[in-house]
Every structure is written in structure tokens, then in C-alpha cells.
Amino acid sequence: MRRILVAGNWKMHGSRVMVRELLQGLLAGAEKETGADLAVFPPFPYLCDAQAMLEGSPIAWGAQNLNPVGQGAHTGEVSAGMLLDFGCRYVLAGHSERRTIYRESDEDVADRFEAALAAGLEPVLCVGETLEERERGETESVVDRQLAAVLDRCGIEGFARAIVAYEPVWAIGTGKTASPDQAQAVHSFIRDKFVSQDDIIAGQLRILYGGSVNGSNAAELFAREDIDGGLVGGASLKAEDFLAIYRAAA
Ligand code: PEP
């Protein structure tokens, strides 16, 4: 059986003091085993604190991005090997803010996904449509294109050790959550795409929903057949709010 994963994307928020307090709060609450997995994605400079405080705990950690080049003259960038030095298990690939603000193309996202796998990290591939694309009826074709870029590069085998996060762009940070029916419809579309290539990998693949998840809507979302957890932004920045989602996953 798949285990629900509740993952917190802290984006470029916080300070070292805030991150340490948040980690302490999560450690206190995560001791109560709920049967779900918990992970946090702090900004790069705080991965060192995450490793020091979370090692040996039930909470995993990962990074929000990587540069697919292993080493070299890439000022300001961080490689997969560097993330491994700080004990990361996961790395996000293709978060919508990376795709829109930093112009990462489907190919760039595939590069990152491939580099993460090659290094032994578990990539979390983020896909999702904008409001305009949804209104034009293009949700499935956009998600299909974003998945295909990575499937073409890494094959279905690449998803044996990866996670997909469906994050409709119109629901991220807006307080507008996709309804459980809307989310389930896209999750099932995603799973079906994988089923056609390998039903075992497809059955085990965790597909997270992201977009204004909170303690009040999480249980209903996670109850749906193909929603295997959440990628949580805003509500992961306060220990009590994030733990409420974690408890909803029980
Ligand atoms: C996100 O950052 O991936 C996200 C889903 O944010 P929020 O939960 O704030 O919508």
C-alpha cells in the first residue's frame, strides 16, 4: 500500500532562527506516528540545519532545485552532489515558480530530473496548468506534455524512484484549492498515463496534490483514490498548521 507523503516547500521564506524553531516544532509533533511520511524542503542555506536536526528522525528533507551540471563554472548554482553532502533525499524539479519566473523549460526540468536520479536523489516532478490553460480546456494536454518530456528522457523506470506533484498554478498560494473531484480527475489522468507503460510502477507511484492545501481541506483530498499526499507551501511554514495536515493524512 502507498503511504501518504506530506511535503513542505518553504520556498524563499524564513530565517535561520525561524527554520530552527519550525524544525523543533515539527520534531515534537512528528513523534506521534500517524502512518504518513513527512518531508521538508528548506532553502539551500538551511539544509545544513535540517540535516543536523532531522537526522535519525521520522522527517526527511530535500532541496527545491538543483543544477544538472555536476561541477564547474556555474556561479550561484548548486549541484546534486552538494545536496547529497547535506543528506537530502528529495529534490523538487519543475516547480511552477521555476518554470515561470526562471523560465525553466520542459527540457530543463527533464535535465534536473535526470541528474537527480543519476545522483541517487528522489526527484519530485511538479506539473500543472495555469488558469488560462484550464479555461481553454488544455489541462490534460499541458500535464501530458510536461510528463512526456521527462518520460521520453528517463523512461518509465525513472519513475520507480520518483514522485509526481500535480500543482495547478491557479491554486498555488492563492487560497483557491482544486476541489477533490478536480484534483482526482487529473491525478487519475496522470496515473493512467503511467499504467499504459508499466502498471506496477504506476500503482506504486506517489502523486501529490499541491495548491492551497491546509488542515481543513487535506483529509478530503487525501481520501481520494489517486491523491497520495500533498506538496504544501504556505501552510508548511507554521508547525501547527503543517502538523494538522500531517494528522489529516492518518
Ligand atoms: C507550493 O509552493 O508548491 C504550494 C502548493 O504552495 P501553497 O500550498 O501555498 O499553495
PDB file of C-alpha atoms and ligand atoms in Angstrom:
ATOM      1  CA  MET A   1       0.000   0.000   0.000  1.00  0.00           C
ATOM      2  CA  ARG A   2       1.220   3.511  -0.800  1.00  0.00           C
ATOM      3  CA  ARG A   3       1.905   5.758   2.179  1.00  0.00           C
ATOM      4  CA  ILE A   4       0.670   9.315   2.145  1.00  0.00           C
ATOM      5  CA  LEU A   5       3.532  11.844   1.908  1.00  0.00           C
ATOM      6  CA  VAL A   6       3.098  15.342   3.280  1.00  0.00           C
ATOM      7  CA  ALA A   7       5.881  17.584   1.960  1.00  0.00           C
ATOM      8  CA  GLY A   8       6.514  21.216   2.886  1.00  0.00           C
ATOM      9  CA  ASN A   9       8.004  23.580   0.314  1.00  0.00           C
ATOM     10  CA  TRP A  10       9.346  26.551   2.282  1.00  0.00           C
ATOM     11  CA  LYS A  11      10.300  28.472  -0.883  1.00  0.00           C
ATOM     12  CA  MET A  12      12.467  31.546  -0.100  1.00  0.00           C
ATOM     13  CA  HIS A  13      10.862  32.164   3.294  1.00  0.00           C
ATOM     14  CA  GLY A  14      12.224  32.465   6.764  1.00  0.00           C
ATOM     15  CA  SER A  15      15.471  32.978   8.573  1.00  0.00           C
ATOM     16  CA  ARG A  16      17.813  30.601  10.345  1.00  0.00           C
ATOM     17  CA  VAL A  17      16.047  31.274  13.660  1.00  0.00           C
ATOM     18  CA  MET A  18      12.637  30.629  12.133  1.00  0.00           C
ATOM     19  CA  VAL A  19      13.793  27.440  10.406  1.00  0.00           C
ATOM     20  CA  ARG A  20      15.249  26.026  13.622  1.00  0.00           C
ATOM     21  CA  GLU A  21      12.045  26.808  15.555  1.00  0.00           C
ATOM     22  CA  LEU A  22       9.928  25.280  12.822  1.00  0.00           C
ATOM     23  CA  LEU A  23      12.040  22.130  12.742  1.00  0.00           C
ATOM     24  CA  GLN A  24      11.819  21.849  16.528  1.00  0.00           C
ATOM     25  CA  GLY A  25       8.042  22.193  16.390  1.00  0.00           C
ATOM     26  CA  LEU A  26       7.778  19.550  13.679  1.00  0.00           C
ATOM     27  CA  LEU A  27      10.064  17.168  15.518  1.00  0.00           C
ATOM     28  CA  ALA A  28       7.891  17.452  18.627  1.00  0.00           C
ATOM     29  CA  GLY A  29       4.714  16.709  16.653  1.00  0.00           C
ATOM     30  CA  ALA A  30       6.074  14.102  14.278  1.00  0.00           C
ATOM     31  CA  GLU A  31       6.988  11.785  17.125  1.00  0.00           C
ATOM     32  CA  LYS A  32       3.391  10.647  17.136  1.00  0.00           C
ATOM     33  CA  GLU A  33       3.429   8.132  14.282  1.00  0.00           C
ATOM     34  CA  THR A  34       0.444   8.729  12.015  1.00  0.00           C
ATOM     35  CA  GLY A  35       1.302   6.259   9.313  1.00  0.00           C
ATOM     36  CA  ALA A  36       2.159   9.064   6.896  1.00  0.00           C
ATOM     37  CA  ASP A  37       5.571  10.316   5.745  1.00  0.00           C
ATOM     38  CA  LEU A  38       6.700  13.864   6.347  1.00  0.00           C
ATOM     39  CA  ALA A  39       9.341  15.846   4.421  1.00  0.00           C
ATOM     40  CA  VAL A  40      10.530  19.441   4.314  1.00  0.00           C
ATOM     41  CA  PHE A  41      12.198  21.453   1.562  1.00  0.00           C
ATOM     42  CA  PRO A  42      14.070  24.369   3.184  1.00  0.00           C
ATOM     43  CA  PRO A  43      16.045  26.983   1.227  1.00  0.00           C
ATOM     44  CA  PHE A  44      19.596  25.808   0.389  1.00  0.00           C
ATOM     45  CA  PRO A  45      21.448  27.572   3.248  1.00  0.00           C
ATOM     46  CA  TYR A  46      19.276  25.842   5.860  1.00  0.00           C
ATOM     47  CA  LEU A  47      19.835  22.291   4.584  1.00  0.00           C
ATOM     48  CA  CYS A  48      22.768  22.112   6.986  1.00  0.00           C
ATOM     49  CA  ASP A  49      20.440  22.758   9.957  1.00  0.00           C
ATOM     50  CA  ALA A  50      17.860  20.352   8.532  1.00  0.00           C
ATOM     51  CA  GLN A  51      20.487  17.613   8.378  1.00  0.00           C
ATOM     52  CA  ALA A  52      21.778  18.324  11.889  1.00  0.00           C
ATOM     53  CA  MET A  53      18.313  18.403  13.445  1.00  0.00           C
ATOM     54  CA  LEU A  54      16.415  15.787  11.417  1.00  0.00           C
ATOM     55  CA  GLU A  55      18.989  13.009  11.046  1.00  0.00           C
ATOM     56  CA  GLY A  56      17.538   9.887  12.646  1.00  0.00           C
ATOM     57  CA  SER A  57      14.056  11.438  12.957  1.00  0.00           C
ATOM     58  CA  PRO A  58      10.928  10.409  11.016  1.00  0.00           C
ATOM     59  CA  ILE A  59      11.182  13.640   8.961  1.00  0.00           C
ATOM     60  CA  ALA A  60      13.016  13.575   5.618  1.00  0.00           C
ATOM     61  CA  TRP A  61      14.340  16.626   3.802  1.00  0.00           C
ATOM     62  CA  GLY A  62      15.107  17.750   0.311  1.00  0.00           C
ATOM     63  CA  ALA A  63      16.042  20.761  -1.807  1.00  0.00           C
ATOM     64  CA  GLN A  64      13.910  22.983  -4.005  1.00  0.00           C
ATOM     65  CA  ASN A  65      16.077  22.768  -7.114  1.00  0.00           C
ATOM     66  CA  LEU A  66      19.465  21.702  -8.444  1.00  0.00           C
ATOM     67  CA  ASN A  67      21.710  22.476 -11.363  1.00  0.00           C
ATOM     68  CA  PRO A  68      22.084  19.399 -13.579  1.00  0.00           C
ATOM     69  CA  VAL A  69      25.777  20.077 -14.225  1.00  0.00           C
ATOM     70  CA  GLY A  70      27.934  18.141 -11.767  1.00  0.00           C
ATOM     71  CA  GLN A  71      30.729  20.679 -11.148  1.00  0.00           C
ATOM     72  CA  GLY A  72      32.177  23.747 -12.756  1.00  0.00           C
ATOM     73  CA  ALA A  73      31.976  27.422 -13.565  1.00  0.00           C
ATOM     74  CA  HIS A  74      28.287  27.977 -12.737  1.00  0.00           C
ATOM     75  CA  THR A  75      28.309  30.846 -10.285  1.00  0.00           C
ATOM     76  CA  GLY A  76      25.368  30.771  -7.908  1.00  0.00           C
ATOM     77  CA  GLU A  77      24.288  27.216  -8.692  1.00  0.00           C
ATOM     78  CA  VAL A  78      24.062  24.065  -6.562  1.00  0.00           C
ATOM     79  CA  SER A  79      24.682  20.506  -7.819  1.00  0.00           C
ATOM     80  CA  ALA A  80      23.110  17.165  -6.909  1.00  0.00           C
ATOM     81  CA  GLY A  81      26.364  16.055  -5.243  1.00  0.00           C
ATOM     82  CA  MET A  82      26.232  19.097  -2.959  1.00  0.00           C
ATOM     83  CA  LEU A  83      22.676  18.199  -1.930  1.00  0.00           C
ATOM     84  CA  LEU A  84      23.837  14.675  -1.088  1.00  0.00           C
ATOM     85  CA  ASP A  85      26.531  16.177   1.162  1.00  0.00           C
ATOM     86  CA  PHE A  86      23.690  17.589   3.228  1.00  0.00           C
ATOM     87  CA  GLY A  87      21.757  14.336   3.401  1.00  0.00           C
ATOM     88  CA  CYS A  88      18.942  15.312   1.034  1.00  0.00           C
ATOM     89  CA  ARG A  89      16.640  12.508  -0.009  1.00  0.00           C
ATOM     90  CA  TYR A  90      14.423  14.514  -2.341  1.00  0.00           C
ATOM     91  CA  VAL A  91      14.672  17.416  -4.776  1.00  0.00           C
ATOM     92  CA  LEU A  92      11.869  19.320  -6.499  1.00  0.00           C
ATOM     93  CA  ALA A  93      12.025  19.512 -10.304  1.00  0.00           C
ATOM     94  CA  GLY A  94       9.950  21.962 -12.303  1.00  0.00           C
ATOM     95  CA  HIS A  95       8.038  23.792  -9.587  1.00  0.00           C
ATOM     96  CA  SER A  96       5.793  26.274 -11.385  1.00  0.00           C
ATOM     97  CA  GLU A  97       7.751  29.205  -9.925  1.00  0.00           C
ATOM     98  CA  ARG A  98      10.899  27.793 -11.539  1.00  0.00           C
ATOM     99  CA  ARG A  99       9.063  27.280 -14.823  1.00  0.00           C
ATOM    100  CA  THR A 100       7.549  30.762 -14.915  1.00  0.00           C
ATOM    101  CA  ILE A 101       9.890  33.149 -13.056  1.00  0.00           C
ATOM    102  CA  TYR A 102      13.146  31.413 -14.030  1.00  0.00           C
ATOM    103  CA  ARG A 103      11.975  30.229 -17.441  1.00  0.00           C
ATOM    104  CA  GLU A 104      12.843  26.570 -16.918  1.00  0.00           C
ATOM    105  CA  SER A 105      11.577  24.718 -19.979  1.00  0.00           C
ATOM    106  CA  ASP A 106      10.264  21.151 -20.061  1.00  0.00           C
ATOM    107  CA  GLU A 107      13.748  20.158 -21.286  1.00  0.00           C
ATOM    108  CA  ASP A 108      15.442  21.976 -18.381  1.00  0.00           C
ATOM    109  CA  VAL A 109      13.132  20.163 -15.982  1.00  0.00           C
ATOM    110  CA  ALA A 110      13.974  16.822 -17.616  1.00  0.00           C
ATOM    111  CA  ASP A 111      17.710  17.654 -17.208  1.00  0.00           C
ATOM    112  CA  ARG A 112      17.166  18.232 -13.497  1.00  0.00           C
ATOM    113  CA  PHE A 113      15.064  15.115 -13.041  1.00  0.00           C
ATOM    114  CA  GLU A 114      17.681  13.011 -14.843  1.00  0.00           C
ATOM    115  CA  ALA A 115      20.583  14.488 -12.834  1.00  0.00           C
ATOM    116  CA  ALA A 116      18.708  13.887  -9.580  1.00  0.00           C
ATOM    117  CA  LEU A 117      18.099  10.225 -10.431  1.00  0.00           C
ATOM    118  CA  ALA A 118      21.703   9.736 -11.541  1.00  0.00           C
ATOM    119  CA  ALA A 119      22.906  11.075  -8.190  1.00  0.00           C
ATOM    120  CA  GLY A 120      20.549   8.862  -6.188  1.00  0.00           C
ATOM    121  CA  LEU A 121      18.131  11.619  -5.178  1.00  0.00           C
ATOM    122  CA  GLU A 122      14.350  11.157  -5.492  1.00  0.00           C
ATOM    123  CA  PRO A 123      13.003  13.873  -7.777  1.00  0.00           C
ATOM    124  CA  VAL A 124       9.553  15.321  -7.175  1.00  0.00           C
ATOM    125  CA  LEU A 125       8.352  16.317 -10.637  1.00  0.00           C
ATOM    126  CA  CYS A 126       5.894  19.223 -10.434  1.00  0.00           C
ATOM    127  CA  VAL A 127       3.327  19.626 -13.219  1.00  0.00           C
ATOM    128  CA  GLY A 128       0.200  21.706 -13.625  1.00  0.00           C
ATOM    129  CA  GLU A 129      -1.751  24.118 -15.765  1.00  0.00           C
ATOM    130  CA  THR A 130      -2.365  27.853 -15.477  1.00  0.00           C
ATOM    131  CA  LEU A 131      -5.881  29.236 -15.095  1.00  0.00           C
ATOM    132  CA  GLU A 132      -5.944  30.305 -18.754  1.00  0.00           C
ATOM    133  CA  GLU A 133      -4.916  26.807 -19.848  1.00  0.00           C
ATOM    134  CA  ARG A 134      -7.651  25.242 -17.690  1.00  0.00           C
ATOM    135  CA  GLU A 135     -10.246  27.632 -19.068  1.00  0.00           C
ATOM    136  CA  ARG A 136      -9.197  26.752 -22.610  1.00  0.00           C
ATOM    137  CA  GLY A 137      -9.683  23.058 -21.753  1.00  0.00           C
ATOM    138  CA  GLU A 138      -5.957  22.340 -22.004  1.00  0.00           C
ATOM    139  CA  THR A 139      -5.310  20.890 -18.534  1.00  0.00           C
ATOM    140  CA  GLU A 140      -4.663  17.349 -19.748  1.00  0.00           C
ATOM    141  CA  SER A 141      -2.577  18.357 -22.749  1.00  0.00           C
ATOM    142  CA  VAL A 142      -0.344  20.613 -20.618  1.00  0.00           C
ATOM    143  CA  VAL A 143       0.179  17.957 -17.950  1.00  0.00           C
ATOM    144  CA  ASP A 144       0.723  15.342 -20.648  1.00  0.00           C
ATOM    145  CA  ARG A 145       3.411  17.478 -22.326  1.00  0.00           C
ATOM    146  CA  GLN A 146       5.198  18.164 -19.022  1.00  0.00           C
ATOM    147  CA  LEU A 147       5.216  14.448 -18.130  1.00  0.00           C
ATOM    148  CA  ALA A 148       6.221  13.365 -21.639  1.00  0.00           C
ATOM    149  CA  ALA A 149       9.384  15.499 -21.577  1.00  0.00           C
ATOM    150  CA  VAL A 150      10.610  13.535 -18.561  1.00  0.00           C
ATOM    151  CA  LEU A 151       9.253  10.145 -19.644  1.00  0.00           C
ATOM    152  CA  ASP A 152      10.963  10.494 -23.028  1.00  0.00           C
ATOM    153  CA  ARG A 153      14.239  11.254 -21.302  1.00  0.00           C
ATOM    154  CA  CYS A 154      14.231   8.869 -18.329  1.00  0.00           C
ATOM    155  CA  GLY A 155      11.681   6.231 -19.308  1.00  0.00           C
ATOM    156  CA  ILE A 156       9.032   4.769 -17.067  1.00  0.00           C
ATOM    157  CA  GLU A 157      11.837   3.201 -14.970  1.00  0.00           C
ATOM    158  CA  GLY A 158      12.811   6.721 -13.896  1.00  0.00           C
ATOM    159  CA  PHE A 159       9.520   6.935 -12.036  1.00  0.00           C
ATOM    160  CA  ALA A 160      10.208   3.841  -9.941  1.00  0.00           C
ATOM    161  CA  ARG A 161      12.165   6.156  -7.637  1.00  0.00           C
ATOM    162  CA  ALA A 162      10.389   9.463  -8.122  1.00  0.00           C
ATOM    163  CA  ILE A 163       7.271  11.350  -7.118  1.00  0.00           C
ATOM    164  CA  VAL A 164       4.888  13.455  -9.188  1.00  0.00           C
ATOM    165  CA  ALA A 165       3.184  16.534  -7.755  1.00  0.00           C
ATOM    166  CA  TYR A 166       0.126  17.893  -9.553  1.00  0.00           C
ATOM    167  CA  GLU A 167       0.052  21.591  -8.753  1.00  0.00           C
ATOM    168  CA  PRO A 168      -2.468  23.664 -10.706  1.00  0.00           C
ATOM    169  CA  VAL A 169      -0.751  27.045 -10.964  1.00  0.00           C
ATOM    170  CA  TRP A 170      -4.020  28.865 -10.196  1.00  0.00           C
ATOM    171  CA  ALA A 171      -4.203  27.123  -6.821  1.00  0.00           C
ATOM    172  CA  ILE A 172      -0.644  27.818  -5.637  1.00  0.00           C
ATOM    173  CA  GLY A 173      -0.543  30.448  -2.918  1.00  0.00           C
ATOM    174  CA  THR A 174      -3.972  31.771  -3.907  1.00  0.00           C
ATOM    175  CA  GLY A 175      -6.207  30.134  -1.293  1.00  0.00           C
ATOM    176  CA  LYS A 176      -8.168  28.563  -4.199  1.00  0.00           C
ATOM    177  CA  THR A 177      -7.837  24.811  -3.745  1.00  0.00           C
ATOM    178  CA  ALA A 178      -8.806  22.454  -6.553  1.00  0.00           C
ATOM    179  CA  SER A 179     -11.874  20.527  -5.420  1.00  0.00           C
ATOM    180  CA  PRO A 180     -11.218  16.874  -4.551  1.00  0.00           C
ATOM    181  CA  ASP A 181     -13.071  15.949  -7.774  1.00  0.00           C
ATOM    182  CA  GLN A 182     -10.955  18.302  -9.916  1.00  0.00           C
ATOM    183  CA  ALA A 183      -7.724  17.073  -8.340  1.00  0.00           C
ATOM    184  CA  GLN A 184      -8.713  13.385  -8.505  1.00  0.00           C
ATOM    185  CA  ALA A 185      -9.593  13.737 -12.201  1.00  0.00           C
ATOM    186  CA  VAL A 186      -6.093  14.985 -13.065  1.00  0.00           C
ATOM    187  CA  HIS A 187      -4.376  12.519 -10.721  1.00  0.00           C
ATOM    188  CA  SER A 188      -6.212   9.660 -12.361  1.00  0.00           C
ATOM    189  CA  PHE A 189      -5.260  11.009 -15.799  1.00  0.00           C
ATOM    190  CA  ILE A 190      -1.609  11.055 -14.666  1.00  0.00           C
ATOM    191  CA  ARG A 191      -1.739   7.539 -13.225  1.00  0.00           C
ATOM    192  CA  ASP A 192      -3.405   6.192 -16.381  1.00  0.00           C
ATOM    193  CA  LYS A 193      -0.580   7.623 -18.474  1.00  0.00           C
ATOM    194  CA  PHE A 194       1.906   5.602 -16.418  1.00  0.00           C
ATOM    195  CA  VAL A 195      -0.317   2.491 -16.293  1.00  0.00           C
ATOM    196  CA  SER A 196      -0.137   2.284 -20.071  1.00  0.00           C
ATOM    197  CA  GLN A 197       3.659   1.888 -19.741  1.00  0.00           C
ATOM    198  CA  ASP A 198       4.084  -0.154 -16.537  1.00  0.00           C
ATOM    199  CA  ASP A 199       1.216  -0.901 -14.222  1.00  0.00           C
ATOM    200  CA  ILE A 200       3.422  -1.868 -11.276  1.00  0.00           C
ATOM    201  CA  ILE A 201       5.406   1.372 -11.335  1.00  0.00           C
ATOM    202  CA  ALA A 202       2.176   3.301 -11.934  1.00  0.00           C
ATOM    203  CA  GLY A 203       0.474   1.620  -8.989  1.00  0.00           C
ATOM    204  CA  GLN A 204       3.341   2.443  -6.636  1.00  0.00           C
ATOM    205  CA  LEU A 205       3.917   5.993  -7.867  1.00  0.00           C
ATOM    206  CA  ARG A 206       3.044   8.660  -5.316  1.00  0.00           C
ATOM    207  CA  ILE A 207       1.126  11.531  -6.897  1.00  0.00           C
ATOM    208  CA  LEU A 208       0.891  14.507  -4.539  1.00  0.00           C
ATOM    209  CA  TYR A 209      -1.569  17.379  -4.848  1.00  0.00           C
ATOM    210  CA  GLY A 210      -0.305  20.921  -4.278  1.00  0.00           C
ATOM    211  CA  GLY A 211      -2.224  24.193  -4.217  1.00  0.00           C
ATOM    212  CA  SER A 212      -3.500  25.841  -1.032  1.00  0.00           C
ATOM    213  CA  VAL A 213      -3.668  22.609   0.976  1.00  0.00           C
ATOM    214  CA  ASN A 214      -4.481  23.276   4.633  1.00  0.00           C
ATOM    215  CA  GLY A 215      -5.647  21.480   7.754  1.00  0.00           C
ATOM    216  CA  SER A 216      -9.300  21.833   6.757  1.00  0.00           C
ATOM    217  CA  ASN A 217      -9.179  20.523   3.182  1.00  0.00           C
ATOM    218  CA  ALA A 218      -6.369  17.951   3.418  1.00  0.00           C
ATOM    219  CA  ALA A 219      -8.349  14.953   4.709  1.00  0.00           C
ATOM    220  CA  GLU A 220     -10.919  15.181   1.913  1.00  0.00           C
ATOM    221  CA  LEU A 221      -8.202  15.472  -0.736  1.00  0.00           C
ATOM    222  CA  PHE A 222      -6.090  12.618   0.656  1.00  0.00           C
ATOM    223  CA  ALA A 223      -9.162  10.370   0.825  1.00  0.00           C
ATOM    224  CA  ARG A 224      -9.350  10.271  -2.965  1.00  0.00           C
ATOM    225  CA  GLU A 225      -8.030   7.189  -4.685  1.00  0.00           C
ATOM    226  CA  ASP A 226      -5.161   8.733  -6.627  1.00  0.00           C
ATOM    227  CA  ILE A 227      -4.136  11.516  -4.236  1.00  0.00           C
ATOM    228  CA  ASP A 228      -1.177  10.162  -2.297  1.00  0.00           C
ATOM    229  CA  GLY A 229      -0.345  13.222  -0.254  1.00  0.00           C
ATOM    230  CA  GLY A 230       0.334  16.910  -0.575  1.00  0.00           C
ATOM    231  CA  LEU A 231       3.028  19.376  -1.537  1.00  0.00           C
ATOM    232  CA  VAL A 232       2.306  22.240   0.820  1.00  0.00           C
ATOM    233  CA  GLY A 233       3.629  25.804   0.580  1.00  0.00           C
ATOM    234  CA  GLY A 234       2.152  28.460   2.880  1.00  0.00           C
ATOM    235  CA  ALA A 235       0.668  26.077   5.433  1.00  0.00           C
ATOM    236  CA  SER A 236       4.024  24.337   5.922  1.00  0.00           C
ATOM    237  CA  LEU A 237       5.593  27.458   7.435  1.00  0.00           C
ATOM    238  CA  LYS A 238       3.888  27.076  10.809  1.00  0.00           C
ATOM    239  CA  ALA A 239       4.476  23.821  12.682  1.00  0.00           C
ATOM    240  CA  GLU A 240       0.901  23.556  13.971  1.00  0.00           C
ATOM    241  CA  ASP A 241      -0.634  24.161  10.512  1.00  0.00           C
ATOM    242  CA  PHE A 242       1.683  21.680   8.839  1.00  0.00           C
ATOM    243  CA  LEU A 243       1.146  19.084  11.566  1.00  0.00           C
ATOM    244  CA  ALA A 244      -2.618  19.472  11.137  1.00  0.00           C
ATOM    245  CA  ILE A 245      -2.176  18.365   7.507  1.00  0.00           C
ATOM    246  CA  TYR A 246       0.103  15.534   8.602  1.00  0.00           C
ATOM    247  CA  ARG A 247      -2.549  14.378  11.082  1.00  0.00           C
ATOM    248  CA  ALA A 248      -5.214  14.617   8.377  1.00  0.00           C
ATOM    249  CA  ALA A 249      -3.169  12.092   6.426  1.00  0.00           C
ATOM    250  CA  ALA A 250      -3.576   9.494   9.178  1.00  0.00           C
TER     251      ALA A 250
HETATM  252  C1  PEP B   1       3.751  25.181  -3.408  1.00  0.00           C
HETATM  253  O1  PEP B   1       4.547  26.026  -3.073  1.00  0.00           O
HETATM  254  O2  PEP B   1       4.130  24.223  -4.091  1.00  0.00           O
HETATM  255  C2  PEP B   1       2.359  25.317  -2.982  1.00  0.00           C
HETATM  256  C3  PEP B   1       1.497  24.400  -3.317  1.00  0.00           C
HETATM  257  O3  PEP B   1       2.053  26.437  -2.244  1.00  0.00           O
HETATM  258  P1  PEP B   1       0.668  26.706  -1.432  1.00  0.00           P
HETATM  259  O4  PEP B   1       0.412  25.497  -0.577  1.00  0.00           O
HETATM  260  O5  PEP B   1       0.954  27.914  -0.605  1.00  0.00           O
HETATM  261  O6  PEP B   1      -0.407  26.907  -2.433  1.00  0.00           O
END
